[in-house]
mmCIF file of C-alpha atoms in Angstrom:
data_model
loop_
_atom_site.group_PDB
_atom_site.id
_atom_site.type_symbol
_atom_site.label_atom_id
_atom_site.label_comp_id
_atom_site.label_asym_id
_atom_site.label_seq_id
_atom_site.Cartn_x
_atom_site.Cartn_y
_atom_site.Cartn_z
ATOM 1 C CA MET Z 1 16.289 19.677 2.794
ATOM 2 C CA ARG Z 2 14.285 17.451 5.094
ATOM 3 C CA THR Z 3 13.030 14.041 3.936
ATOM 4 C CA PRO Z 4 9.218 14.029 3.844
ATOM 5 C CA ILE Z 5 7.214 11.496 5.810
ATOM 6 C CA VAL Z 6 4.616 9.533 3.845
ATOM 7 C CA VAL Z 7 1.529 8.364 5.722
ATOM 8 C CA HIS Z 8 -0.434 5.826 3.684
ATOM 9 C CA ASN Z 9 -4.243 5.792 3.803
ATOM 10 C CA ALA Z 10 -4.373 2.212 5.067
ATOM 11 C CA PRO Z 11 -7.262 0.622 6.981
ATOM 12 C CA VAL Z 12 -7.140 -0.903 10.438
ATOM 13 C CA VAL Z 13 -6.364 -4.603 10.689
ATOM 14 C CA VAL Z 14 -9.648 -6.472 11.101
ATOM 15 C CA PRO Z 15 -10.449 -10.181 11.306
ATOM 16 C CA LEU Z 16 -11.271 -11.573 7.894
ATOM 17 C CA PRO Z 17 -14.093 -14.072 7.351
ATOM 18 C CA PRO Z 18 -13.304 -17.451 5.777
ATOM 19 C CA ARG Z 19 -13.137 -17.325 2.003
ATOM 20 C CA PRO Z 20 -16.007 -19.107 0.274
ATOM 21 C CA ALA Z 21 -15.089 -22.338 -1.488
ATOM 22 C CA ARG Z 22 -14.782 -21.886 -5.256
ATOM 23 C CA THR Z 23 -16.881 -24.321 -7.226
ATOM 24 C CA ASP Z 24 -17.238 -22.430 -10.510
ATOM 25 C CA GLY Z 25 -13.576 -22.392 -11.537
ATOM 26 C CA ALA Z 26 -13.762 -18.619 -11.990
ATOM 27 C CA ILE Z 27 -11.384 -15.948 -10.772
ATOM 28 C CA HIS Z 28 -13.396 -13.245 -9.032
ATOM 29 C CA LEU Z 29 -12.032 -9.694 -9.159
ATOM 30 C CA VAL Z 30 -13.388 -6.704 -7.245
ATOM 31 C CA HIS Z 31 -13.335 -2.943 -7.725
ATOM 32 C CA HIS Z 32 -14.935 -0.500 -5.313
ATOM 33 C CA GLY Z 33 -15.166 3.281 -5.194
ATOM 34 C CA ILE Z 34 -16.791 6.305 -6.779
ATOM 35 C CA ALA Z 35 -18.136 5.945 -10.308
ATOM 36 C CA ARG Z 36 -16.491 9.018 -11.807
ATOM 37 C CA ARG Z 37 -16.307 9.522 -15.564
ATOM 38 C CA LEU Z 38 -12.752 10.838 -15.411
ATOM 39 C CA ARG Z 39 -11.631 7.455 -14.083
ATOM 40 C CA SER Z 40 -12.816 5.668 -17.260
ATOM 41 C CA ILE Z 41 -14.151 2.667 -15.359
ATOM 42 C CA GLU Z 42 -15.496 1.264 -18.614
ATOM 43 C CA LEU Z 43 -11.923 0.312 -19.559
ATOM 44 C CA MET Z 44 -12.001 -2.439 -16.934
ATOM 45 C CA ILE Z 45 -15.268 -3.731 -18.401
ATOM 46 C CA ARG Z 46 -13.702 -3.850 -21.861
ATOM 47 C CA ALA Z 47 -10.674 -5.692 -20.477
ATOM 48 C CA ILE Z 48 -12.865 -8.352 -18.872
ATOM 49 C CA ALA Z 49 -14.736 -8.749 -22.150
ATOM 50 C CA LEU Z 50 -11.449 -9.441 -23.938
ATOM 51 C CA ALA Z 51 -10.036 -11.744 -21.249
ATOM 52 C CA ASP Z 52 -10.678 -15.432 -20.657
ATOM 53 C CA LYS Z 53 -14.195 -16.256 -19.559
ATOM 54 C CA ARG Z 54 -12.880 -17.500 -16.203
ATOM 55 C CA PHE Z 55 -12.659 -13.862 -15.046
ATOM 56 C CA VAL Z 56 -15.628 -12.240 -13.307
ATOM 57 C CA LEU Z 57 -15.525 -8.625 -12.133
ATOM 58 C CA HIS Z 58 -17.584 -7.402 -9.183
ATOM 59 C CA PHE Z 59 -18.254 -3.667 -8.880
ATOM 60 C CA MET Z 60 -19.187 -1.878 -5.654
ATOM 61 C CA LEU Z 61 -19.774 1.631 -6.980
ATOM 62 C CA THR Z 62 -20.826 4.780 -5.157
ATOM 63 C CA GLY Z 63 -21.559 8.278 -6.393
ATOM 64 C CA ASP Z 64 -24.516 10.276 -7.639
ATOM 65 C CA ASP Z 65 -23.796 10.160 -11.375
ATOM 66 C CA GLU Z 66 -26.659 7.790 -12.132
ATOM 67 C CA GLU Z 67 -26.350 8.338 -15.874
ATOM 68 C CA TYR Z 68 -22.739 7.112 -15.832
ATOM 69 C CA ILE Z 69 -23.599 4.071 -13.717
ATOM 70 C CA LEU Z 70 -26.394 3.206 -16.163
ATOM 71 C CA PHE Z 71 -23.858 3.522 -18.987
ATOM 72 C CA LEU Z 72 -21.498 1.125 -17.182
ATOM 73 C CA ARG Z 73 -24.291 -1.378 -16.646
ATOM 74 C CA ALA Z 74 -25.214 -1.186 -20.333
ATOM 75 C CA GLU Z 75 -21.579 -1.681 -21.379
ATOM 76 C CA ALA Z 76 -21.315 -4.684 -19.068
ATOM 77 C CA ASP Z 77 -24.443 -6.283 -20.525
ATOM 78 C CA ARG Z 78 -23.316 -5.546 -24.065
ATOM 79 C CA LEU Z 79 -19.684 -6.625 -23.825
ATOM 80 C CA ALA Z 80 -19.463 -9.202 -21.040
ATOM 81 C CA PRO Z 81 -22.941 -10.495 -20.171
ATOM 82 C CA GLY Z 82 -22.961 -12.492 -16.946
ATOM 83 C CA ARG Z 83 -19.341 -11.652 -16.115
ATOM 84 C CA ILE Z 84 -19.772 -8.192 -14.576
ATOM 85 C CA VAL Z 85 -21.684 -8.068 -11.299
ATOM 86 C CA PHE Z 86 -22.875 -4.846 -9.671
ATOM 87 C CA GLU Z 87 -22.879 -5.498 -5.948
ATOM 88 C CA PRO Z 88 -24.626 -3.417 -3.269
ATOM 89 C CA THR Z 89 -22.442 -0.894 -1.481
ATOM 90 C CA VAL Z 90 -21.494 -1.275 2.181
ATOM 91 C CA LYS Z 91 -20.425 1.029 4.997
ATOM 92 C CA PRO Z 92 -16.763 2.129 4.964
ATOM 93 C CA ASP Z 93 -15.812 -0.041 7.941
ATOM 94 C CA GLU Z 94 -17.348 -3.082 6.216
ATOM 95 C CA ILE Z 95 -15.404 -2.774 2.965
ATOM 96 C CA VAL Z 96 -12.320 -4.771 3.932
ATOM 97 C CA PRO Z 97 -14.087 -7.887 5.278
ATOM 98 C CA VAL Z 98 -16.596 -7.855 2.398
ATOM 99 C CA ILE Z 99 -14.036 -7.611 -0.411
ATOM 100 C CA SER Z 100 -11.830 -10.261 1.234
ATOM 101 C CA ARG Z 101 -14.143 -12.902 -0.276
ATOM 102 C CA TYR Z 102 -12.742 -12.145 -3.757
ATOM 103 C CA ASP Z 103 -9.477 -13.261 -5.343
ATOM 104 C CA ALA Z 104 -7.868 -9.964 -6.370
ATOM 105 C CA GLY Z 105 -8.551 -6.241 -6.501
ATOM 106 C CA LEU Z 106 -8.602 -4.525 -9.900
ATOM 107 C CA PHE Z 107 -7.896 -0.855 -10.568
ATOM 108 C CA LEU Z 108 -7.002 0.675 -13.920
ATOM 109 C CA LEU Z 109 -6.574 4.448 -13.596
ATOM 110 C CA PRO Z 110 -5.399 6.287 -16.727
ATOM 111 C CA PRO Z 111 -3.116 9.213 -15.738
ATOM 112 C CA VAL Z 112 -5.301 11.932 -17.233
ATOM 113 C CA VAL Z 113 -4.513 14.359 -14.390
ATOM 114 C CA PHE Z 114 -1.543 14.790 -12.040
ATOM 115 C CA ASN Z 115 -3.368 13.243 -9.064
ATOM 116 C CA TYR Z 116 -4.219 10.111 -11.026
ATOM 117 C CA GLU Z 117 -0.669 9.737 -12.277
ATOM 118 C CA HIS Z 118 0.682 9.723 -8.702
ATOM 119 C CA ALA Z 119 -2.316 8.186 -6.920
ATOM 120 C CA MET Z 120 -2.014 5.927 -3.876
ATOM 121 C CA PRO Z 121 -5.742 5.628 -3.129
ATOM 122 C CA ASN Z 122 -7.466 4.080 -0.154
ATOM 123 C CA LYS Z 123 -8.873 1.258 -2.303
ATOM 124 C CA PHE Z 124 -5.315 0.090 -3.045
ATOM 125 C CA PHE Z 125 -4.665 -0.301 0.677
ATOM 126 C CA ASP Z 126 -8.135 -1.782 1.210
ATOM 127 C CA PHE Z 127 -7.096 -4.554 -1.189
ATOM 128 C CA ILE Z 128 -4.005 -5.185 0.927
ATOM 129 C CA GLY Z 129 -5.992 -5.022 4.159
ATOM 130 C CA ALA Z 130 -8.373 -7.623 2.741
ATOM 131 C CA GLY Z 131 -5.509 -9.937 1.797
ATOM 132 C CA LEU Z 132 -6.045 -9.576 -1.941
ATOM 133 C CA GLY Z 133 -3.583 -9.534 -4.757
ATOM 134 C CA VAL Z 134 -3.703 -6.298 -6.749
ATOM 135 C CA ILE Z 135 -4.013 -5.929 -10.515
ATOM 136 C CA ILE Z 136 -3.235 -2.408 -11.706
ATOM 137 C CA GLY Z 137 -1.972 -0.316 -14.576
ATOM 138 C CA PRO Z 138 1.489 1.279 -14.488
ATOM 139 C CA SER Z 139 0.452 4.071 -12.113
ATOM 140 C CA LEU Z 140 3.792 5.324 -10.795
ATOM 141 C CA ASN Z 141 3.475 4.899 -7.048
ATOM 142 C CA MET Z 142 1.069 1.976 -6.966
ATOM 143 C CA ALA Z 143 3.204 0.047 -9.443
ATOM 144 C CA LYS Z 144 6.388 0.684 -7.472
ATOM 145 C CA PHE Z 145 4.754 -0.375 -4.214
ATOM 146 C CA ALA Z 146 3.186 -3.507 -5.731
ATOM 147 C CA ARG Z 147 6.482 -4.612 -7.258
ATOM 148 C CA GLU Z 148 8.509 -3.931 -4.111
ATOM 149 C CA HIS Z 149 6.192 -6.081 -2.012
ATOM 150 C CA ALA Z 150 5.305 -8.702 -4.660
ATOM 151 C CA ILE Z 151 1.573 -8.304 -4.023
ATOM 152 C CA GLY Z 152 0.253 -8.240 -7.561
ATOM 153 C CA TRP Z 153 0.512 -7.617 -11.268
ATOM 154 C CA VAL Z 154 1.223 -4.415 -13.212
ATOM 155 C CA ALA Z 155 0.042 -4.004 -16.811
ATOM 156 C CA ASP Z 156 2.411 -2.396 -19.313
ATOM 157 C CA ASP Z 157 -0.076 0.379 -20.160
ATOM 158 C CA PHE Z 158 -3.674 1.427 -19.547
ATOM 159 C CA GLU Z 159 -5.255 -0.173 -22.615
ATOM 160 C CA PRO Z 160 -7.972 -2.825 -22.117
ATOM 161 C CA GLU Z 161 -6.237 -5.144 -24.570
ATOM 162 C CA THR Z 162 -3.015 -5.032 -22.546
ATOM 163 C CA LEU Z 163 -4.834 -5.671 -19.286
ATOM 164 C CA ALA Z 164 -6.711 -8.594 -20.835
ATOM 165 C CA ARG Z 165 -3.460 -10.198 -21.972
ATOM 166 C CA LEU Z 166 -2.060 -9.805 -18.458
ATOM 167 C CA LEU Z 167 -5.163 -11.348 -16.893
ATOM 168 C CA ASN Z 168 -4.885 -14.370 -19.172
ATOM 169 C CA THR Z 169 -1.432 -15.175 -17.761
ATOM 170 C CA ILE Z 170 -2.600 -15.308 -14.130
ATOM 171 C CA THR Z 171 -2.835 -18.721 -12.476
ATOM 172 C CA PRO Z 172 -4.618 -19.807 -9.267
ATOM 173 C CA ASP Z 173 -1.246 -20.562 -7.645
ATOM 174 C CA GLN Z 174 -0.054 -17.026 -8.388
ATOM 175 C CA ILE Z 175 -3.206 -15.621 -6.844
ATOM 176 C CA GLU Z 176 -2.552 -17.528 -3.622
ATOM 177 C CA GLU Z 177 1.053 -16.287 -3.584
ATOM 178 C CA ARG Z 178 -0.020 -12.652 -3.949
ATOM 179 C CA ARG Z 179 -2.765 -13.074 -1.371
ATOM 180 C CA ALA Z 180 -0.257 -14.454 1.109
ATOM 181 C CA ALA Z 181 2.053 -11.495 0.438
ATOM 182 C CA SER Z 182 -0.771 -9.010 1.064
ATOM 183 C CA LEU Z 183 -1.813 -10.753 4.270
ATOM 184 C CA LYS Z 184 1.767 -10.496 5.506
ATOM 185 C CA LEU Z 185 2.098 -6.864 4.395
ATOM 186 C CA ARG Z 186 -1.073 -5.735 6.156
ATOM 187 C CA GLU Z 187 0.575 -6.517 9.468
ATOM 188 C CA THR Z 188 3.055 -3.682 8.877
ATOM 189 C CA VAL Z 189 1.073 -1.365 6.583
ATOM 190 C CA ASN Z 190 -2.150 -0.499 8.383
ATOM 191 C CA ALA Z 191 -3.847 2.410 10.136
ATOM 192 C CA GLY Z 192 -2.021 1.729 13.389
ATOM 193 C CA THR Z 193 1.494 1.744 11.975
ATOM 194 C CA GLU Z 194 0.802 4.559 9.526
ATOM 195 C CA MET Z 195 -0.758 6.871 12.109
ATOM 196 C CA SER Z 196 2.165 6.216 14.443
ATOM 197 C CA LYS Z 197 4.360 8.020 11.883
ATOM 198 C CA LEU Z 198 2.144 11.084 12.168
ATOM 199 C CA MET Z 199 2.028 10.921 15.954
ATOM 200 C CA ASP Z 200 5.821 10.637 16.151
ATOM 201 C CA LEU Z 201 6.126 13.705 13.935
ATOM 202 C CA VAL Z 202 3.678 15.696 16.069
ATOM 203 C CA LEU Z 203 5.500 14.753 19.277
ATOM 204 C CA ARG Z 204 8.880 15.711 17.808
ATOM 205 C CA VAL Z 205 7.573 19.082 16.678
ATOM 206 C CA ALA Z 206 5.910 19.666 20.046
ATOM 207 C CA ALA Z 207 9.159 18.869 21.849
ATOM 208 C CA ARG Z 208 11.195 21.480 19.979
ATOM 209 C CA LYS Z 209 12.294 24.433 22.078
ATOM 210 C CA PRO Z 210 10.725 27.699 20.889
ATOM 211 C CA LYS Z 211 13.100 30.299 19.509
ATOM 212 C CA LYS Z 212 13.860 33.213 21.820
ATOM 213 C CA SER Z 213 11.980 36.371 20.965
ATOM 214 C CA GLY Z 214 13.668 39.705 20.507
ATOM 215 C CA SER Z 215 16.370 41.146 18.306
ATOM 216 C CA THR Z 216 19.543 39.142 17.730
ATOM 217 C CA GLY Z 217 21.052 41.245 14.947
ATOM 218 C CA PRO Z 218 23.179 44.418 14.968
ATOM 219 C CA VAL Z 219 21.741 47.604 16.411
ATOM 220 C CA GLY Z 220 19.238 49.116 14.034
ATOM 221 C CA GLN Z 221 18.598 45.724 12.361
ATOM 222 C CA PRO Z 222 15.320 43.848 12.914
#
């Protein structure tokens, strides 16, 4: 059996703007992507509400489920007023430099379907490309990758209370350590290096000699 080749959905390496100086003492987290009910985005809002007040979560949400987005805004106002910010969306090629201004990327994805259980989404690699630490639940592949490369924190489960307890242990020094690890990792995990895997595979397949046509078996056999 052949070993499969994994090509990660990583962004290109782009110059990152200087990080803004922090004067509020807060730790600013970011989450971007489609506002889909199945993802239970409200769990991250509930976690922020339970965590120390030094945590602020910035959402950049897309999608056409306006009713769900209104629900998320209402939950944010009800549970964590002033600590959940809904930012305007940006073009895909602007995501990495824009989110690089934050301290860490946050993504809690309950494994309600097979794809979510094994997800390695583009936002995860956008966090790395932006030089952010990652804060995630124990999603199988993301958790393994984050631990192997020491780029973030993995909660023990997908409950808001558990995530809040994890957040409360995070220090500014740890954030800088994880950011440095992501900045180093993006030099080897990016669109250029990942697509080279695919190109190498295509070239190897193209270089194979075609099998000879015609019968090679005994007379009367196909």
